[in-house]
Structure formats: C-alpha cells, structure tokens
CSV table of C-alpha atoms in Angstrom, one decimal:
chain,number,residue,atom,x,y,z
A,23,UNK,CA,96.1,103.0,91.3
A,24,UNK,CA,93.7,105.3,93.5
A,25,UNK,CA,95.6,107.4,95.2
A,26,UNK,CA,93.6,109.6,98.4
A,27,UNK,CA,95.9,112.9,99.6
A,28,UNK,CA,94.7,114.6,102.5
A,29,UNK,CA,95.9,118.4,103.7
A,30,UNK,CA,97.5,119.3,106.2
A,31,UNK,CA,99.0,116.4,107.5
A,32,UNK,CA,99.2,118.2,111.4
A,33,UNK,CA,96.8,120.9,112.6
A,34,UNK,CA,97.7,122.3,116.0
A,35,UNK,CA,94.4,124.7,117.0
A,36,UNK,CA,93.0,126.7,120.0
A,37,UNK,CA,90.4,125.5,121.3
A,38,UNK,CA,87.7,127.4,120.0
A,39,UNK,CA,89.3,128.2,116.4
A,40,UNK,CA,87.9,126.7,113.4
A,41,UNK,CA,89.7,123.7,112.0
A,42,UNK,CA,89.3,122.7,107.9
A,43,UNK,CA,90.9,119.1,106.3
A,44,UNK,CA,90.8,118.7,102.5
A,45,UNK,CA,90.7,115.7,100.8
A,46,UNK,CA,91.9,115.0,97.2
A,47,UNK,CA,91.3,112.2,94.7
A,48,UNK,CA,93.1,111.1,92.1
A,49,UNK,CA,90.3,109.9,90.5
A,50,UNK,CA,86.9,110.5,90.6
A,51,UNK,CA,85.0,108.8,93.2
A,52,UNK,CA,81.4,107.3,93.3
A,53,UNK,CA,81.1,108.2,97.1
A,54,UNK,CA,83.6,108.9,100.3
A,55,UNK,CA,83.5,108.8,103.1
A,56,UNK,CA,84.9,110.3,106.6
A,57,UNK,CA,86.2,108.7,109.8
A,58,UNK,CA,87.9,109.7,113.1
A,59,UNK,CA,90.3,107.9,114.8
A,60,UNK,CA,91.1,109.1,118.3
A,61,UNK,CA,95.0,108.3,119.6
A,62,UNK,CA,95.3,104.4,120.1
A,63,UNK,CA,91.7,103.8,118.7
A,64,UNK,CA,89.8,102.6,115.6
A,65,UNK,CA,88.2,104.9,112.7
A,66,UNK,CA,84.9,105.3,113.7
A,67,UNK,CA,82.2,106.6,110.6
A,68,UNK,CA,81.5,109.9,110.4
A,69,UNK,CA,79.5,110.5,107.4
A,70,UNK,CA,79.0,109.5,103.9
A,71,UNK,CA,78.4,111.9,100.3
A,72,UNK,CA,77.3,110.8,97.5
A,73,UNK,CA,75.8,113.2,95.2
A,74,UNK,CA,78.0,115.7,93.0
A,75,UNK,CA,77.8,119.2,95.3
A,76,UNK,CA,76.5,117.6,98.7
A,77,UNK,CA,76.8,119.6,101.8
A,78,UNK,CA,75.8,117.5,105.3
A,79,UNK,CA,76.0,119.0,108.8
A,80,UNK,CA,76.5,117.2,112.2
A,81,UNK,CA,75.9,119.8,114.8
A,82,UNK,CA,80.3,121.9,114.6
A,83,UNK,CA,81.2,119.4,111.5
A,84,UNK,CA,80.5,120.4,108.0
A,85,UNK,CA,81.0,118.3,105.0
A,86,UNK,CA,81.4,118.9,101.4
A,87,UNK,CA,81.5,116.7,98.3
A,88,UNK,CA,83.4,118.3,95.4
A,89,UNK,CA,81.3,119.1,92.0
A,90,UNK,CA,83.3,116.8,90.2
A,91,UNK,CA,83.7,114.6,92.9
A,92,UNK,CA,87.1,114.5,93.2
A,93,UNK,CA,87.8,116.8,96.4
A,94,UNK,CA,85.7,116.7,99.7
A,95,UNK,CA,86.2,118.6,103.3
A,96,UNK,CA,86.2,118.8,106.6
A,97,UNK,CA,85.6,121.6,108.3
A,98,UNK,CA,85.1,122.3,112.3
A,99,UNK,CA,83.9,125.0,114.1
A,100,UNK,CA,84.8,126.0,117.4
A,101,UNK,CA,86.9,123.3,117.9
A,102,UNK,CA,86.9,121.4,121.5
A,103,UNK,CA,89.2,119.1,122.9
A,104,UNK,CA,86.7,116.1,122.3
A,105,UNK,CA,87.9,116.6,118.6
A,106,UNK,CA,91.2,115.8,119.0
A,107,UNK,CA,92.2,112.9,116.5
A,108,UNK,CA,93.2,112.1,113.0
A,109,UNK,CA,90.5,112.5,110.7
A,110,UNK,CA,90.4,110.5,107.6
A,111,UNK,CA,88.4,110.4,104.0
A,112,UNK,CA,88.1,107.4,102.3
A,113,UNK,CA,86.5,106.8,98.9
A,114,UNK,CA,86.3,104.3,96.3
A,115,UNK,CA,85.2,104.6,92.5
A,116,UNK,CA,84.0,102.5,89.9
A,117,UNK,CA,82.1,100.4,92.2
A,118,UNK,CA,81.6,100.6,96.2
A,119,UNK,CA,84.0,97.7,96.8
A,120,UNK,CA,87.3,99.1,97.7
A,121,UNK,CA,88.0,101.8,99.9
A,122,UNK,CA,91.0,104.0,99.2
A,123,UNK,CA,91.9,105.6,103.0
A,124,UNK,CA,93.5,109.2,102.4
A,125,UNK,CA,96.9,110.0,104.7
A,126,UNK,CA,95.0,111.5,107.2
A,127,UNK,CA,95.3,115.2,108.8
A,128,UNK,CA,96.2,114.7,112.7
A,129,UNK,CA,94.4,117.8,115.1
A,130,UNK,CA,95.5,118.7,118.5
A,131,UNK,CA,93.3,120.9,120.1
A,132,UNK,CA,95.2,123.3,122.4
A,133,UNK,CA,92.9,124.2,125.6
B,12,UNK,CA,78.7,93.5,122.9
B,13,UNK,CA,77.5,93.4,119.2
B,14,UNK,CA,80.7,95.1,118.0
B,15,UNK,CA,83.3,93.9,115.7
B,16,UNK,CA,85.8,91.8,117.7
B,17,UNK,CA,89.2,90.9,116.3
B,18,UNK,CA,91.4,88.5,118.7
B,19,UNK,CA,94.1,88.5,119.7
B,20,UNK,CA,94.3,92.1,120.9
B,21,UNK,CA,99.0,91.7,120.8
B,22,UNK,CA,101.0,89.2,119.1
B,23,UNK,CA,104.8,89.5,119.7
B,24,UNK,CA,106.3,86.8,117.3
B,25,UNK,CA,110.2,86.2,115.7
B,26,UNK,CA,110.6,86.6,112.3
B,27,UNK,CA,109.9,83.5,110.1
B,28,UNK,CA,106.7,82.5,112.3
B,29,UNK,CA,103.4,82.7,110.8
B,30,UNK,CA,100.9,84.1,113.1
B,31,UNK,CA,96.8,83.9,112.8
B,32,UNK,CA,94.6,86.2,113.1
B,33,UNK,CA,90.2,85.9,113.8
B,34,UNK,CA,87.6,88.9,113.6
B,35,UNK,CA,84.2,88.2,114.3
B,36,UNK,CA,81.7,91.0,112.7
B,37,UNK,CA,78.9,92.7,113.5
B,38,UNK,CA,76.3,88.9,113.0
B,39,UNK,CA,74.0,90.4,110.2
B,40,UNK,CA,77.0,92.5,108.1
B,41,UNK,CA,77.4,90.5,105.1
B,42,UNK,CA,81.1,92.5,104.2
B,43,UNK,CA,83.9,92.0,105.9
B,44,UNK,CA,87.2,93.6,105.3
B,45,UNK,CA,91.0,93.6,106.4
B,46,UNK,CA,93.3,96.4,106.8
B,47,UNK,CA,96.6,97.0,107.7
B,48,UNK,CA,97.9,100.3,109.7
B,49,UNK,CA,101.2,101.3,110.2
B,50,UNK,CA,102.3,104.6,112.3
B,51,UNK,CA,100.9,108.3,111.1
B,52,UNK,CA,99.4,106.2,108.1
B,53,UNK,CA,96.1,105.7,107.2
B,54,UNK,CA,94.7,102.3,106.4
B,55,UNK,CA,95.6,100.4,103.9
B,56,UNK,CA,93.2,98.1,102.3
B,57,UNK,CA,94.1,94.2,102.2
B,58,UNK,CA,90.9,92.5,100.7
B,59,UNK,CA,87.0,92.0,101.3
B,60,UNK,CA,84.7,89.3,101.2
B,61,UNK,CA,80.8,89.6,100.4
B,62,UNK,CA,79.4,86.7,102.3
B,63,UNK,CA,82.3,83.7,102.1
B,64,UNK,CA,83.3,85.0,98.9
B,65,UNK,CA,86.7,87.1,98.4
B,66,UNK,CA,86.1,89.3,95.9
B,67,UNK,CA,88.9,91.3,96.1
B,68,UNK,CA,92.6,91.3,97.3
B,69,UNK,CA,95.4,94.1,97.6
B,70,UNK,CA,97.9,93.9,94.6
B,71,UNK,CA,100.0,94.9,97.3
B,72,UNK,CA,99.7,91.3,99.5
B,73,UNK,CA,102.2,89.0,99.2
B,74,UNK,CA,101.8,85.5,98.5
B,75,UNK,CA,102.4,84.8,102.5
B,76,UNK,CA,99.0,86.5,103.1
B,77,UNK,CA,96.1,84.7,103.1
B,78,UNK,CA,92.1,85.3,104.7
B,79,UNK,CA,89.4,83.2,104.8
B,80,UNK,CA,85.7,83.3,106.1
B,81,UNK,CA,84.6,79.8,105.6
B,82,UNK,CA,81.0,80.1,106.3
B,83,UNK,CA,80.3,83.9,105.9
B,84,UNK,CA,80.7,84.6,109.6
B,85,UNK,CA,83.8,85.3,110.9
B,86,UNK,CA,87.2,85.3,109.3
B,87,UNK,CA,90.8,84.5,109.4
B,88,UNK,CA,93.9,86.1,108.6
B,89,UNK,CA,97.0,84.5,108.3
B,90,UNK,CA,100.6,85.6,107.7
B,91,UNK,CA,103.4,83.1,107.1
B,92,UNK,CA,107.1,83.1,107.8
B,93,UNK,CA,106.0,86.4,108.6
B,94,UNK,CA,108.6,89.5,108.0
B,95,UNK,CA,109.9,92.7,110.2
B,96,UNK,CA,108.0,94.9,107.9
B,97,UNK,CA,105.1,92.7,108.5
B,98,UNK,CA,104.9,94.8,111.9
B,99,UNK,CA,101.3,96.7,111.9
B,100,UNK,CA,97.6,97.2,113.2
B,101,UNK,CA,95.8,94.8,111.6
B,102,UNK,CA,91.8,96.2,111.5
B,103,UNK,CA,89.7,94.1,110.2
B,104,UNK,CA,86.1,95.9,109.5
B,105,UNK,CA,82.0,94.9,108.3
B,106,UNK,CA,79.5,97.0,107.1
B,107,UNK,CA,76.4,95.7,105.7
B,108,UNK,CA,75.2,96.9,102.0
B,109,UNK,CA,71.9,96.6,100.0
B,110,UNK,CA,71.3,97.0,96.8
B,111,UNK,CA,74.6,98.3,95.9
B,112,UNK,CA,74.9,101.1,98.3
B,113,UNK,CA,77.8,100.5,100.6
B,114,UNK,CA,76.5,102.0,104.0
B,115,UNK,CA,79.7,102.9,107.2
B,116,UNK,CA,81.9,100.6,108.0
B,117,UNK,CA,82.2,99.1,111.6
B,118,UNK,CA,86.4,98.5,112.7
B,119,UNK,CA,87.2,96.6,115.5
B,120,UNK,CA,90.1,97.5,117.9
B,121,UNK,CA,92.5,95.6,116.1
B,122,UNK,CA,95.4,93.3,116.1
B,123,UNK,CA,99.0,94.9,117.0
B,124,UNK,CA,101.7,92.5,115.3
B,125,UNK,CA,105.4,92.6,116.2
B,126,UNK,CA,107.7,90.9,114.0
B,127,UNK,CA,111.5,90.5,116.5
C-alpha cells in the first residue's frame, strides 16, 4: 500500500531560524496536501498542490510539489512560537478518495 | 458553530464493551471520513462516505468496526467487544468536493477512547 514518510520526525529551532519538513511518497500522488496540528488539537488545512513543479506561498510558509510528484516540502522562515506543532502531508493517488497521512515532523520553537 | 462536531469528547470503557461513536459535519460537506490517531502518529485512515454511501474502508479495520451515515448527514462509528489496542483519537472529518476535485478537509476535535 501507500506509504507517506515524512523528515525529520523532531525539529527543535530558535525562534527566528528557518525550519524545512520533507515529505516522501511511495507512490506518485495526484495531489497532497498539508496540515498542522497544534499539541492536544486537530489537523487543521494548510494548503493543497496539484500540478507537477507547484510552488504556493502563505506569508513565512513555502510549499513545493515535487516534479514527479512524489516529494513535497515545508519550509518556514523565521520561525515564531505560533508555529509550534506537528505538521503533516497527506496525499492520495489514483483517485482523490483516500488520504494517506505522512508520520508527521514535530517543531518546538525555542524563544 | 458550523464546525465538525464529534461526541462524545472521552469514553473510558473495559475491554469487551462496544462503544459508539457520532460526528456531525460541516451541513453542506457531502464527504465524511473516520480516522484513527494514536501517540506521535499521524492519522490513519478508516473509511469515507460520499453522501450515505461508503465507498471505501481501511484493509486494516477489523470486522468489529463498523460506520454508518444513514441519511448522508451525520455518522456513526461503532466498535464492538472493543480491544486494549483499540485505545486512540478517533477524528472523524468532511470536506466537500465538486467535480472530482477534493478541496481541505474539515476535523473535528475528536473522540479519545480508553480501552481498561
């Protein structure tokens, strides 16, 4: 089956210092999708790629969508402590039905 | 609130019980979907429905599972003679797609089982 690996598992950053997850596929996906989930909360939606290459920006967040769709990232700048969390891809392939949720990367932001 | 609602919030039973969950989705999602999240994992998918139909269920359920949404509103989850490993988050989640295109998915907070 779809399998959804996620690096690193932990982060522990300054605040202020850049923070990047990566997300890996064991197949290739049709879309995927990130959420956060902040300590004794539910994911919440981030964002969602779809197209082969995509790059979207929410204000510090950047997100990237492998060219074989296969890989995406996460990447912070200037982290605050608002961004502690675990962050987590999820994709699906062959359809948009089921989601595959990767093993998350955890971040503590140290003030 | 117009947010995903799952009830109850706790459910401490003994091993052997079955236990019932409900989540009520956002009222225009037509997807619905169940979860199950254990510690420092993410979630793990159970099944869907499209409307009242269940179109899909984990390989991974057990025969002891079982969800319903009767009338393509809210939905059920039910567990019998439930197990110590059965002990998780239960999320339960909507979204609302069109034409294909699965747009975010909306979780609600969640039920926390305990199996004694």
């Amino acid at each position: 089956g779809q399998q959804v690996m996620q690096i690193p598992q932990y982060q522990h950053v300054q605040e202020g210092e850049d923070f990047t997850t990566y997300c890996n596929s064991s197949t290739t996906l049709s879309n995927i999708q990130w959420y956060k989930q902040r300590p004794g909360g539910h994911p919440v939606f981030l964002i969602q790629l779809v197209k082969s290459g995509e790059v979207k920006k929410q204000k510090r967040l950047t997100f990237q969508f492998g060219e074989a769709k296969k890989n995406s990232s996460l990447h912070i700048t200037a982290t605050q402590t608002t961004d502690v969390g675990t962050y987590f891809c999820a994709g699906s392939s062959g359809g948009y039905q089921k989601v595959t949720f990767g093993t998350g990367t955890k971040l503590q932001v140290i003030p | 609130d117009t947010g995903v609602s799952q009830n109850p919030r706790h459910k401490i039973t003994k091993r052997g019980q079955n236990v019932t969950f409900r989540c009520d989705p956002i009222s225009e999602h037509n997807r619905l979907y169940w979860y199950r999240q254990t510690l420092g994992q993410g979630p793990e998918f159970l099944t869907y429905f499209q409307n009242e139909a269940q179109l899909e269920k984990s390989r991974l359920l057990s025969d002891r599972f079982s969800a319903e949404r009767p009338k393509g509103s809210f939905s059920t989850l039910e567990i019998q003679r439930t197990e110590q490993g059965d002990s998780a988050m239960y999320l339960c989640a909507s979204s609302l797609t069109s034409g294909g295109f699965r747009n975010e998915q909306f979780f609600g907070p969640g039920t926390r089982l305990t199996v004694l």
